[in-house]
CSV table of C-alpha atoms in Angstrom, one decimal:
chain,number,residue,atom,x,y,z
M,3,MET,CA,-15.2,-75.5,53.6
M,4,GLY,CA,-14.4,-72.2,54.0
M,5,VAL,CA,-11.5,-70.7,51.0
M,6,ILE,CA,-9.0,-70.9,53.4
M,7,GLY,CA,-10.4,-75.0,54.1
M,8,GLU,CA,-9.9,-75.4,50.6
M,9,ALA,CA,-6.8,-73.3,49.8
M,10,TRP,CA,-4.8,-75.5,52.2
M,11,THR,CA,-6.4,-79.1,50.4
M,12,TRP,CA,-4.7,-77.9,47.6
M,13,LEU,CA,-1.4,-76.7,49.5
M,14,THR,CA,-1.0,-80.1,50.8
M,15,THR,CA,-3.4,-82.3,47.7
M,16,GLY,CA,0.5,-83.7,46.7
M,17,ALA,CA,-1.1,-83.3,42.8
M,18,ASN,CA,-0.7,-80.0,42.8
M,19,TRP,CA,3.8,-80.3,43.4
M,20,SER,CA,3.9,-81.7,40.8
M,21,GLY,CA,5.3,-81.4,36.7
M,22,ASP,CA,6.0,-78.3,35.7
M,23,GLY,CA,3.2,-76.5,36.2
M,24,GLY,CA,3.5,-77.3,39.8
M,25,ALA,CA,3.9,-75.5,43.3
M,26,GLY,CA,7.6,-77.2,43.3
M,27,HIS,CA,8.9,-76.5,39.8
M,28,ARG,CA,6.9,-72.6,40.2
M,29,LEU,CA,9.0,-72.1,43.2
M,30,ALA,CA,12.3,-72.9,41.7
M,31,GLU,CA,10.8,-70.7,38.7
M,32,HIS,CA,10.1,-68.1,41.6
M,33,LEU,CA,13.5,-68.5,43.5
M,34,TYR,CA,15.6,-68.2,40.7
M,35,VAL,CA,14.5,-65.0,38.9
M,36,SER,CA,14.1,-63.5,42.5
M,37,GLY,CA,18.2,-64.3,43.4
M,38,ILE,CA,19.6,-63.3,39.8
M,39,ALA,CA,17.9,-60.2,40.5
M,40,LEU,CA,18.6,-59.3,44.1
M,41,ALA,CA,22.4,-60.9,42.7
M,42,VAL,CA,22.6,-57.8,39.7
M,43,ALA,CA,20.9,-55.0,42.1
M,44,CYS,CA,23.4,-56.1,44.3
M,45,LEU,CA,26.7,-56.1,42.6
M,46,ILE,CA,24.9,-52.5,40.9
M,47,ALA,CA,23.9,-50.8,43.8
M,48,LEU,CA,26.2,-51.7,46.5
M,49,PRO,CA,29.6,-50.4,45.1
M,50,VAL,CA,28.3,-46.9,43.5
M,51,ALA,CA,26.7,-46.5,47.6
M,52,LEU,CA,29.7,-48.1,49.6
M,53,TYR,CA,31.7,-45.8,47.3
M,54,LEU,CA,30.0,-42.4,47.3
M,55,GLY,CA,30.1,-43.4,51.4
M,56,HIS,CA,33.6,-43.5,51.4
M,57,VAL,CA,34.2,-40.5,49.7
M,58,GLY,CA,31.7,-38.3,50.9
M,59,LYS,CA,30.3,-36.8,47.1
M,60,GLY,CA,27.5,-37.6,44.9
M,61,GLY,CA,25.5,-39.4,47.3
M,62,SER,CA,22.8,-37.2,47.6
M,63,LEU,CA,22.1,-36.9,43.7
M,64,ALA,CA,22.9,-41.0,43.1
M,65,VAL,CA,19.9,-42.0,45.9
M,66,ASN,CA,18.1,-39.1,43.9
M,67,ILE,CA,18.4,-40.5,40.8
M,68,SER,CA,17.8,-44.4,41.8
M,69,ASN,CA,14.5,-43.5,43.6
M,70,VAL,CA,13.3,-42.9,40.1
M,71,GLY,CA,12.8,-46.8,40.2
M,72,ARG,CA,10.4,-46.6,43.0
M,73,ALA,CA,8.1,-44.3,41.4
M,74,VAL,CA,7.6,-46.5,38.7
M,75,PRO,CA,5.0,-49.1,38.3
M,76,VAL,CA,7.7,-52.5,38.1
M,77,PHE,CA,4.2,-53.8,35.8
M,78,ALA,CA,4.6,-51.1,33.6
M,79,VAL,CA,8.4,-51.2,34.0
M,80,LEU,CA,7.6,-55.2,32.3
M,81,ALA,CA,4.7,-53.5,30.4
M,82,LEU,CA,7.4,-51.4,28.1
M,83,PHE,CA,9.4,-54.0,27.7
M,84,MET,CA,7.4,-57.0,26.6
M,85,MET,CA,6.6,-54.4,23.4
M,86,THR,CA,10.7,-54.7,22.7
M,87,PRO,CA,12.5,-57.3,21.3
M,88,LEU,CA,13.2,-58.3,24.9
M,89,ARG,CA,10.8,-60.0,24.4
M,90,ASN,CA,11.7,-63.3,23.5
M,91,SER,CA,14.5,-63.7,25.5
M,92,GLY,CA,12.6,-64.9,28.7
M,93,PHE,CA,12.5,-64.3,32.2
M,94,LEU,CA,15.3,-60.8,31.2
M,95,PRO,CA,12.4,-58.3,30.7
M,96,THR,CA,10.8,-59.7,34.5
M,97,VAL,CA,15.0,-58.9,36.0
M,98,ILE,CA,15.4,-55.7,34.5
M,99,ALA,CA,12.0,-54.3,36.6
M,100,LEU,CA,13.0,-56.7,39.4
M,101,VAL,CA,16.6,-54.7,39.3
M,102,LEU,CA,15.0,-51.9,39.2
M,103,PHE,CA,13.4,-52.1,41.3
M,104,ALA,CA,16.0,-53.4,44.0
M,105,VAL,CA,18.5,-51.1,44.1
M,106,PRO,CA,16.9,-47.8,46.6
M,107,PRO,CA,16.8,-49.4,48.7
M,108,LEU,CA,20.3,-51.2,48.8
M,109,LEU,CA,22.0,-48.1,47.0
M,110,THR,CA,20.2,-45.9,49.4
M,111,ASN,CA,20.5,-47.5,52.7
M,112,ALA,CA,24.3,-48.5,52.6
M,113,TYR,CA,24.9,-44.9,51.7
M,114,VAL,CA,23.1,-43.9,54.7
M,115,GLY,CA,24.7,-46.5,56.8
M,116,MET,CA,28.5,-45.3,55.4
M,117,THR,CA,27.5,-41.3,55.7
M,118,GLU,CA,26.3,-42.3,59.8
M,119,VAL,CA,29.4,-43.7,61.1
M,120,ASP,CA,31.2,-42.2,63.3
M,121,ARG,CA,33.4,-39.5,62.5
M,122,SER,CA,35.7,-39.4,65.3
M,123,VAL,CA,36.1,-42.8,65.5
M,124,VAL,CA,36.8,-42.5,61.3
M,125,GLU,CA,39.4,-39.7,62.2
M,126,ALA,CA,40.7,-42.0,64.9
M,127,ALA,CA,42.2,-44.7,62.6
M,128,ARG,CA,42.8,-42.2,60.4
M,129,GLY,CA,45.0,-40.7,63.2
M,130,MET,CA,46.5,-44.5,64.1
M,131,GLY,CA,47.8,-44.2,60.3
M,132,MET,CA,45.1,-46.6,58.1
M,133,SER,CA,45.4,-46.2,55.0
M,134,GLY,CA,42.0,-45.6,52.7
M,135,GLY,CA,41.7,-48.9,51.7
M,136,GLN,CA,42.4,-50.6,55.7
M,137,LEU,CA,39.7,-47.2,56.8
M,138,PHE,CA,36.9,-48.8,54.4
M,139,VAL,CA,37.2,-52.6,55.1
M,140,ARG,CA,37.8,-52.7,59.3
M,141,VAL,CA,36.0,-48.7,60.6
M,142,GLU,CA,34.1,-47.6,58.2
M,143,LEU,CA,32.1,-51.1,56.7
M,144,PRO,CA,31.2,-52.8,59.7
M,145,LEU,CA,30.1,-50.3,61.0
M,146,ALA,CA,27.1,-49.4,58.5
M,147,TYR,CA,26.9,-53.2,58.0
M,148,PRO,CA,23.5,-53.2,59.4
M,149,MET,CA,22.2,-50.7,57.7
M,150,ILE,CA,23.0,-52.3,54.3
M,151,MET,CA,21.4,-55.7,55.7
M,152,THR,CA,18.3,-53.8,56.2
M,153,GLY,CA,18.6,-52.3,52.8
M,154,LEU,CA,19.5,-55.7,51.8
M,155,ARG,CA,16.4,-57.2,53.5
M,156,SER,CA,13.8,-54.8,51.9
M,157,ALA,CA,15.3,-55.3,48.3
M,158,ALA,CA,15.0,-59.3,48.9
M,159,VAL,CA,11.1,-58.7,50.7
M,160,GLN,CA,10.0,-57.1,47.8
M,161,VAL,CA,11.6,-58.8,44.9
M,162,ILE,CA,10.1,-62.3,46.1
M,163,ALA,CA,6.7,-60.6,46.6
M,164,THR,CA,7.1,-58.1,43.5
M,165,ALA,CA,8.7,-61.1,41.1
M,166,SER,CA,5.2,-63.1,40.7
M,167,ILE,CA,4.3,-60.0,37.5
M,168,ALA,CA,6.1,-62.5,36.1
M,169,ALA,CA,3.5,-64.3,35.9
M,170,MET,CA,1.2,-61.3,34.2
M,171,VAL,CA,3.6,-61.2,31.0
M,172,GLY,CA,2.9,-65.3,30.6
M,173,LEU,CA,5.7,-66.3,32.7
M,174,GLY,CA,6.4,-68.9,35.7
M,175,GLY,CA,7.1,-68.9,38.8
M,176,LEU,CA,4.5,-68.1,41.9
M,177,GLY,CA,2.9,-66.1,40.4
M,178,ARG,CA,1.1,-68.2,37.7
M,179,ILE,CA,-0.8,-70.4,40.1
M,180,ILE,CA,-2.2,-67.4,41.3
M,181,THR,CA,-3.2,-66.4,36.8
M,182,ALA,CA,-4.6,-70.2,36.4
M,183,GLY,CA,-7.2,-69.3,39.5
M,184,PHE,CA,-8.0,-66.2,38.2
M,185,ASN,CA,-8.1,-67.8,35.2
M,186,THR,CA,-10.6,-71.0,36.3
M,187,TYR,CA,-12.1,-69.0,39.2
M,188,ASP,CA,-10.6,-71.4,41.3
M,189,THR,CA,-11.0,-68.5,44.2
M,190,ALA,CA,-9.1,-71.2,46.8
M,191,GLN,CA,-6.3,-71.8,44.7
M,192,VAL,CA,-5.6,-68.0,44.5
M,193,PHE,CA,-5.9,-67.6,47.7
M,194,ALA,CA,-2.9,-70.6,48.1
M,195,GLY,CA,-0.4,-69.1,45.2
M,196,ALA,CA,-0.6,-66.0,47.7
M,197,VAL,CA,0.0,-67.6,50.7
M,198,LEU,CA,3.3,-69.6,48.6
M,199,VAL,CA,4.5,-66.1,48.1
M,200,ALA,CA,3.7,-64.4,51.4
M,201,LEU,CA,5.6,-67.5,53.1
M,202,LEU,CA,8.5,-67.2,51.5
M,203,ALA,CA,9.0,-63.6,51.5
M,204,LEU,CA,9.2,-64.6,55.0
M,205,VAL,CA,11.3,-67.5,55.3
M,206,VAL,CA,13.9,-65.6,52.8
M,207,GLU,CA,13.6,-62.2,55.6
M,208,GLY,CA,14.3,-64.8,58.5
M,209,VAL,CA,17.1,-66.7,57.0
M,210,LEU,CA,18.7,-63.5,56.0
M,211,VAL,CA,17.8,-61.8,59.7
M,212,ALA,CA,19.4,-65.5,61.0
M,213,LEU,CA,22.5,-64.7,58.2
M,214,ASP,CA,22.7,-61.2,60.2
M,215,ARG,CA,23.4,-62.1,63.3
M,216,LEU,CA,25.7,-65.0,62.4
M,217,LEU,CA,27.9,-62.8,60.5
M,218,SER,CA,28.7,-59.7,64.2
M,219,PRO,CA,30.3,-61.6,65.6
M,220,LEU,CA,32.6,-61.3,62.8
M,221,ARG,CA,32.3,-57.8,62.3
M,222,ARG,CA,32.4,-57.0,65.9
M,223,ARG,CA,36.1,-58.4,65.6
M,224,ARG,CA,37.2,-56.6,62.8
M,225,THR,CA,36.2,-53.5,64.1
M,226,VAL,CA,38.5,-51.5,65.6
C-alpha cells in the first residue's frame, strides 16, 4: 500500500480521531487558535484601513508598515516570543505571531478597496446631502466590500495553513499530528496531517465565498 493509501487508512481509523491527542481535538485546537488570531487581526486592521481610506490620508504609510510583517518569518517571530515570559502563556505567542501575519492582507485589501471607490459616485452622494457617516456606510463600504472579503479570505487561508507552527513549540493544533508523524517516522501520518490542514483551509475559504455570495444582495441594496 502506498503512502496515499496508508494516509487514507489513518484518516478513516476511528481511534485516530478520539481522545485529547486525536485528530478531532487537534482540529478544534487549530480552529480555536486560528479564529482568535483572525478576529484580533480584523479588529486591528479593518478599522485602521477603512478610516484611512475614508479620509484619504496616511494609508500608504500604514500599508507599508504592515507589510513589514510579510518579510519576517512567522516561525522566527514565534521563536522570539518563546524566549520571553510569554512562553508560559499557552497559545498566546502563536496568536500574536499569526495576528502579525494576518494584518497585512486585511489592511492592504481594505484600504485599496476604499481608495478604488469611484470618486464621481462619492461626489454624487455628497451632492445629495449625505453626511460623512452616511457616505461611508451607504457608499464607500458597500463598494469596497469585495476587496475587503478578498483580504479576509486571503488572511484566513494563510492563518489556517500557518497555525500548524504551534506544534513546533509543543502546542496543539493539526501541526501536532505532523510533528508526531515525523518523530515516529510515520510518513502516512505526516501526509494525513498535511491533508487535514489543506482541507481545512479549503473548507474555510469555501465558507467565506458562500458568505460573500449570501451578503452581496444585501450590500447592493444598501448602495446608492
